[in-house]
CSV table of C-alpha atoms in Angstrom, one decimal:
chain,number,residue,atom,x,y,z
R,762,UNK,CA,64.9,139.5,-61.4
R,763,UNK,CA,66.9,141.5,-58.8
R,764,UNK,CA,65.4,141.7,-55.4
R,765,UNK,CA,64.9,145.5,-55.6
R,766,UNK,CA,62.9,145.1,-58.8
R,767,UNK,CA,60.9,142.1,-57.5
R,768,UNK,CA,59.7,144.1,-54.5
R,769,UNK,CA,57.9,146.5,-56.9
R,770,UNK,CA,55.7,143.6,-58.1
R,771,UNK,CA,54.5,142.0,-54.8
R,772,UNK,CA,50.9,142.6,-56.0
R,773,UNK,CA,51.5,141.3,-59.5
R,774,UNK,CA,48.3,139.3,-60.1
R,775,UNK,CA,48.0,135.6,-60.8
R,776,UNK,CA,48.0,135.3,-64.6
R,777,UNK,CA,45.8,133.5,-67.0
R,778,UNK,CA,48.8,131.2,-67.4
R,779,UNK,CA,47.8,129.7,-64.0
R,780,UNK,CA,44.5,128.7,-65.7
R,781,UNK,CA,46.5,126.8,-68.3
R,782,UNK,CA,48.6,125.2,-65.7
R,783,UNK,CA,45.5,124.1,-63.8
R,784,UNK,CA,44.0,122.7,-66.9
R,785,UNK,CA,47.2,120.6,-67.7
R,786,UNK,CA,48.3,119.7,-64.2
R,787,UNK,CA,45.6,120.2,-61.6
R,788,UNK,CA,43.0,117.8,-60.2
R,789,UNK,CA,39.9,117.2,-62.2
R,790,UNK,CA,37.8,119.8,-60.5
R,791,UNK,CA,40.4,122.5,-60.8
R,792,UNK,CA,41.0,121.6,-64.4
R,793,UNK,CA,37.3,121.8,-65.2
R,794,UNK,CA,37.0,125.3,-63.6
R,795,UNK,CA,40.1,126.5,-65.3
R,796,UNK,CA,39.0,125.2,-68.7
R,797,UNK,CA,35.6,126.9,-68.2
R,798,UNK,CA,37.3,130.3,-67.5
R,799,UNK,CA,39.7,129.9,-70.4
R,800,UNK,CA,36.9,129.0,-72.8
R,801,UNK,CA,34.7,131.9,-71.6
R,802,UNK,CA,37.5,134.4,-72.2
R,803,UNK,CA,39.0,133.2,-75.4
R,804,UNK,CA,36.7,131.1,-77.5
R,805,UNK,CA,35.5,133.9,-79.7
R,806,UNK,CA,39.0,135.0,-81.0
R,807,UNK,CA,39.7,131.4,-81.7
R,808,UNK,CA,36.4,131.0,-83.6
R,809,UNK,CA,36.8,134.2,-85.5
R,810,UNK,CA,40.3,133.2,-86.7
R,811,UNK,CA,38.9,129.9,-87.9
R,812,UNK,CA,36.0,131.4,-89.7
R,813,UNK,CA,38.2,134.0,-91.4
R,814,UNK,CA,40.6,131.2,-92.4
R,815,UNK,CA,37.8,129.8,-94.6
R,816,UNK,CA,36.2,127.2,-92.3
R,817,UNK,CA,32.4,126.8,-92.4
R,818,UNK,CA,30.6,127.6,-89.2
R,819,UNK,CA,30.1,124.0,-88.1
R,820,UNK,CA,33.7,123.2,-88.8
R,821,UNK,CA,34.9,126.2,-86.9
R,822,UNK,CA,32.8,125.0,-83.9
R,823,UNK,CA,34.4,121.6,-84.0
R,824,UNK,CA,37.9,123.0,-84.4
R,825,UNK,CA,37.3,125.4,-81.5
R,826,UNK,CA,36.3,122.3,-79.4
R,827,UNK,CA,39.4,120.5,-80.6
R,828,UNK,CA,41.6,123.5,-79.7
R,829,UNK,CA,40.5,123.5,-76.0
R,830,UNK,CA,40.8,119.7,-75.9
R,831,UNK,CA,44.4,120.1,-77.0
R,832,UNK,CA,45.1,122.4,-74.1
R,833,UNK,CA,44.1,119.5,-71.8
R,834,UNK,CA,45.9,116.6,-73.6
R,835,UNK,CA,49.2,118.2,-74.6
R,836,UNK,CA,52.1,119.8,-72.7
R,837,UNK,CA,52.1,122.9,-74.8
R,838,UNK,CA,52.7,125.1,-71.8
R,839,UNK,CA,56.3,123.9,-71.5
R,840,UNK,CA,57.0,125.2,-75.0
R,841,UNK,CA,55.1,128.4,-74.4
R,842,UNK,CA,57.3,129.3,-71.4
R,843,UNK,CA,60.4,129.2,-73.6
R,844,UNK,CA,58.8,131.7,-76.0
R,845,UNK,CA,57.7,135.3,-75.7
R,846,UNK,CA,55.4,134.6,-72.7
R,847,UNK,CA,52.4,136.3,-74.3
R,848,UNK,CA,49.3,134.3,-73.9
R,849,UNK,CA,47.8,135.5,-77.2
R,850,UNK,CA,50.9,134.4,-79.2
R,851,UNK,CA,50.9,131.0,-77.5
R,852,UNK,CA,47.2,130.4,-78.1
R,853,UNK,CA,47.5,131.3,-81.7
R,854,UNK,CA,50.5,129.0,-82.1
R,855,UNK,CA,48.6,126.1,-80.5
R,856,UNK,CA,45.7,126.8,-82.9
R,857,UNK,CA,47.9,126.8,-86.0
R,858,UNK,CA,49.6,123.6,-84.9
R,859,UNK,CA,46.1,122.1,-84.5
R,860,UNK,CA,45.1,123.1,-88.0
R,861,UNK,CA,48.3,121.6,-89.4
R,862,UNK,CA,47.4,118.3,-87.8
R,863,UNK,CA,43.8,118.6,-88.8
R,864,UNK,CA,44.7,118.9,-92.5
R,865,UNK,CA,47.1,116.0,-92.3
R,866,UNK,CA,44.5,113.7,-90.8
R,867,UNK,CA,41.4,115.2,-92.5
R,868,UNK,CA,38.8,112.5,-92.9
R,869,UNK,CA,40.2,110.1,-90.3
R,870,UNK,CA,37.6,111.0,-87.7
R,871,UNK,CA,34.0,111.8,-87.9
R,872,UNK,CA,32.8,115.3,-87.0
R,873,UNK,CA,33.3,115.9,-83.3
R,874,UNK,CA,34.4,112.3,-82.7
R,875,UNK,CA,36.4,111.7,-79.6
R,876,UNK,CA,36.6,115.3,-78.4
R,877,UNK,CA,35.0,116.2,-75.1
R,878,UNK,CA,32.4,119.0,-75.4
R,879,UNK,CA,33.4,122.5,-74.2
R,880,UNK,CA,30.5,124.8,-73.6
R,881,UNK,CA,30.2,127.9,-75.6
R,882,UNK,CA,27.4,129.6,-77.5
R,883,UNK,CA,27.8,128.6,-81.2
R,884,UNK,CA,24.8,130.7,-82.3
R,885,UNK,CA,26.1,133.8,-80.6
R,886,UNK,CA,29.6,133.2,-82.1
R,887,UNK,CA,28.2,133.2,-85.7
R,888,UNK,CA,25.9,136.2,-85.0
R,889,UNK,CA,28.9,138.1,-83.8
R,890,UNK,CA,31.1,137.0,-86.6
R,891,UNK,CA,28.5,138.2,-89.1
R,892,UNK,CA,29.1,141.7,-87.8
R,893,UNK,CA,32.9,141.7,-88.2
R,894,UNK,CA,34.4,143.8,-91.0
R,895,UNK,CA,34.9,141.9,-94.2
R,896,UNK,CA,37.6,144.3,-95.4
R,897,UNK,CA,40.2,142.5,-93.2
R,898,UNK,CA,41.0,139.2,-94.9
R,899,UNK,CA,44.0,138.2,-92.7
R,900,UNK,CA,42.9,135.7,-89.9
R,901,UNK,CA,45.9,136.7,-87.7
R,902,UNK,CA,44.8,140.4,-87.9
R,903,UNK,CA,41.2,139.6,-87.0
R,904,UNK,CA,42.4,137.4,-84.1
R,905,UNK,CA,44.5,140.2,-82.6
R,906,UNK,CA,41.7,142.8,-83.2
R,907,UNK,CA,39.1,140.7,-81.6
R,908,UNK,CA,41.5,139.7,-78.7
R,909,UNK,CA,42.1,143.4,-78.1
R,910,UNK,CA,38.4,144.4,-78.2
R,911,UNK,CA,37.5,141.6,-75.8
R,912,UNK,CA,40.2,142.6,-73.4
R,913,UNK,CA,39.1,146.2,-73.3
R,914,UNK,CA,35.5,145.2,-73.0
R,915,UNK,CA,36.3,143.1,-69.9
R,916,UNK,CA,38.0,146.1,-68.3
R,917,UNK,CA,35.1,148.5,-69.1
R,918,UNK,CA,32.7,146.0,-67.6
R,919,UNK,CA,34.7,145.8,-64.4
R,920,UNK,CA,34.7,149.6,-64.2
R,921,UNK,CA,31.0,149.7,-65.0
R,922,UNK,CA,30.3,147.3,-62.1
R,923,UNK,CA,32.3,149.5,-59.7
R,924,UNK,CA,30.4,152.6,-60.7
R,925,UNK,CA,27.1,150.8,-60.5
R,926,UNK,CA,28.0,149.6,-57.0
R,927,UNK,CA,28.6,153.2,-56.0
R,928,UNK,CA,25.3,154.3,-57.5
R,929,UNK,CA,26.9,156.1,-60.4
R,930,UNK,CA,26.0,153.9,-63.4
R,931,UNK,CA,24.4,156.8,-65.3
R,932,UNK,CA,27.6,158.9,-64.9
R,933,UNK,CA,29.6,155.9,-66.3
R,934,UNK,CA,27.4,155.5,-69.3
R,935,UNK,CA,27.7,159.2,-70.2
R,936,UNK,CA,31.5,159.1,-69.8
R,937,UNK,CA,32.0,155.7,-71.6
R,938,UNK,CA,32.8,157.3,-75.0
R,939,UNK,CA,36.0,158.6,-73.4
R,940,UNK,CA,37.2,155.0,-72.9
R,941,UNK,CA,36.7,154.0,-76.5
R,942,UNK,CA,40.1,154.1,-78.3
R,943,UNK,CA,38.7,153.7,-81.8
R,944,UNK,CA,36.4,156.6,-82.0
R,945,UNK,CA,36.3,160.4,-81.2
R,946,UNK,CA,34.3,161.2,-77.9
R,947,UNK,CA,31.8,164.0,-77.7
R,948,UNK,CA,32.8,167.4,-76.5
R,949,UNK,CA,33.3,167.9,-72.8
R,950,UNK,CA,30.7,170.7,-73.0
R,951,UNK,CA,28.1,168.4,-74.4
R,952,UNK,CA,28.7,165.8,-71.6
R,953,UNK,CA,28.7,168.6,-68.9
R,954,UNK,CA,25.2,169.7,-70.1
R,955,UNK,CA,23.9,166.1,-69.8
R,956,UNK,CA,25.4,165.7,-66.4
R,957,UNK,CA,24.2,169.1,-65.2
R,958,UNK,CA,27.7,170.1,-64.1
R,959,UNK,CA,30.4,172.6,-65.1
R,960,UNK,CA,33.0,171.7,-67.8
R,961,UNK,CA,35.8,171.9,-65.2
R,962,UNK,CA,34.1,169.4,-62.9
R,963,UNK,CA,33.3,167.2,-65.9
R,964,UNK,CA,36.9,167.2,-67.0
R,965,UNK,CA,37.9,166.0,-63.6
R,966,UNK,CA,35.4,163.2,-63.8
R,967,UNK,CA,36.8,162.1,-67.1
R,968,UNK,CA,40.3,162.3,-65.8
R,969,UNK,CA,39.5,160.1,-62.8
R,970,UNK,CA,37.6,157.6,-65.0
R,971,UNK,CA,40.6,157.3,-67.3
R,972,UNK,CA,43.0,156.8,-64.5
R,973,UNK,CA,40.9,154.0,-63.0
R,974,UNK,CA,40.6,152.5,-66.5
R,975,UNK,CA,44.4,152.5,-67.1
R,976,UNK,CA,44.9,150.9,-63.7
R,977,UNK,CA,42.5,148.1,-64.4
R,978,UNK,CA,43.8,147.7,-68.0
R,979,UNK,CA,47.3,147.3,-66.7
R,980,UNK,CA,46.1,144.6,-64.3
R,981,UNK,CA,44.2,142.8,-67.0
R,982,UNK,CA,47.2,142.9,-69.4
R,983,UNK,CA,49.4,141.6,-66.6
R,984,UNK,CA,47.3,138.5,-66.5
R,985,UNK,CA,48.1,137.6,-70.1
R,986,UNK,CA,51.9,137.8,-69.8
R,987,UNK,CA,54.5,135.8,-67.8
R,988,UNK,CA,56.5,138.6,-66.3
R,989,UNK,CA,55.8,142.2,-65.2
R,990,UNK,CA,58.5,143.4,-67.7
R,991,UNK,CA,56.3,142.3,-70.5
R,992,UNK,CA,53.5,144.7,-69.5
R,993,UNK,CA,54.7,148.0,-71.1
R,994,UNK,CA,55.3,146.3,-74.5
R,995,UNK,CA,51.9,144.6,-74.4
R,996,UNK,CA,50.1,147.8,-73.6
R,997,UNK,CA,51.9,149.5,-76.5
R,998,UNK,CA,51.0,146.6,-78.8
R,999,UNK,CA,47.4,146.8,-77.7
R,1000,UNK,CA,47.1,150.6,-78.4
R,1001,UNK,CA,48.8,150.1,-81.8
R,1002,UNK,CA,46.3,147.4,-82.8
R,1003,UNK,CA,43.3,149.4,-81.8
R,1004,UNK,CA,44.7,152.5,-83.5
R,1005,UNK,CA,45.0,150.5,-86.7
R,1006,UNK,CA,48.8,150.5,-86.9
């Protein structure tokens, strides 16, 4: 990257790739903390993909455990850095490779045997999966949809926390529909009445909320790619997924 371009990204955040690096190359404590963060952020898309691929709930649980175990035991990161650099693509590739191995060696190991346990809420996973649309049969499509929804939800939660810290939680809850990409928000006049403000002032509030949301979203997307140049394409991909394209 030219020096002039690099200077534009001096605040480029540490990415989720650094968690993968810590898992595979850090000391035991760092690896454990990194694995906990990776699991907390990505276990459900993995689980949903496995369930939609036809695996029973208990098998999906075991395979999710095996997936995170593979992140520890294999040097998959080296291969990932030679690819597109998108964390979602790499994780899905690791998962599919795991499934290929699983079917080759099916029956050679008892359920859960030899795999360290990674903590995630299996009951919550199945309850959430039961709410997923059954019209989408493609596991890849469900994975990308869930990935996108979780990423947006994490950004909304950060924004909610900021508004709450400023004593404006009620305002955020009223304006939240304007951050939902998959549904039509209520009219500005309706929100203005609930806030007890003018339409003009309410439109300004909505604009400011969306600007803050876009800033946080860009930061969050940046954590899932290897270079800043990947951010615009990933944002466009995200919007396309949520728009159903």
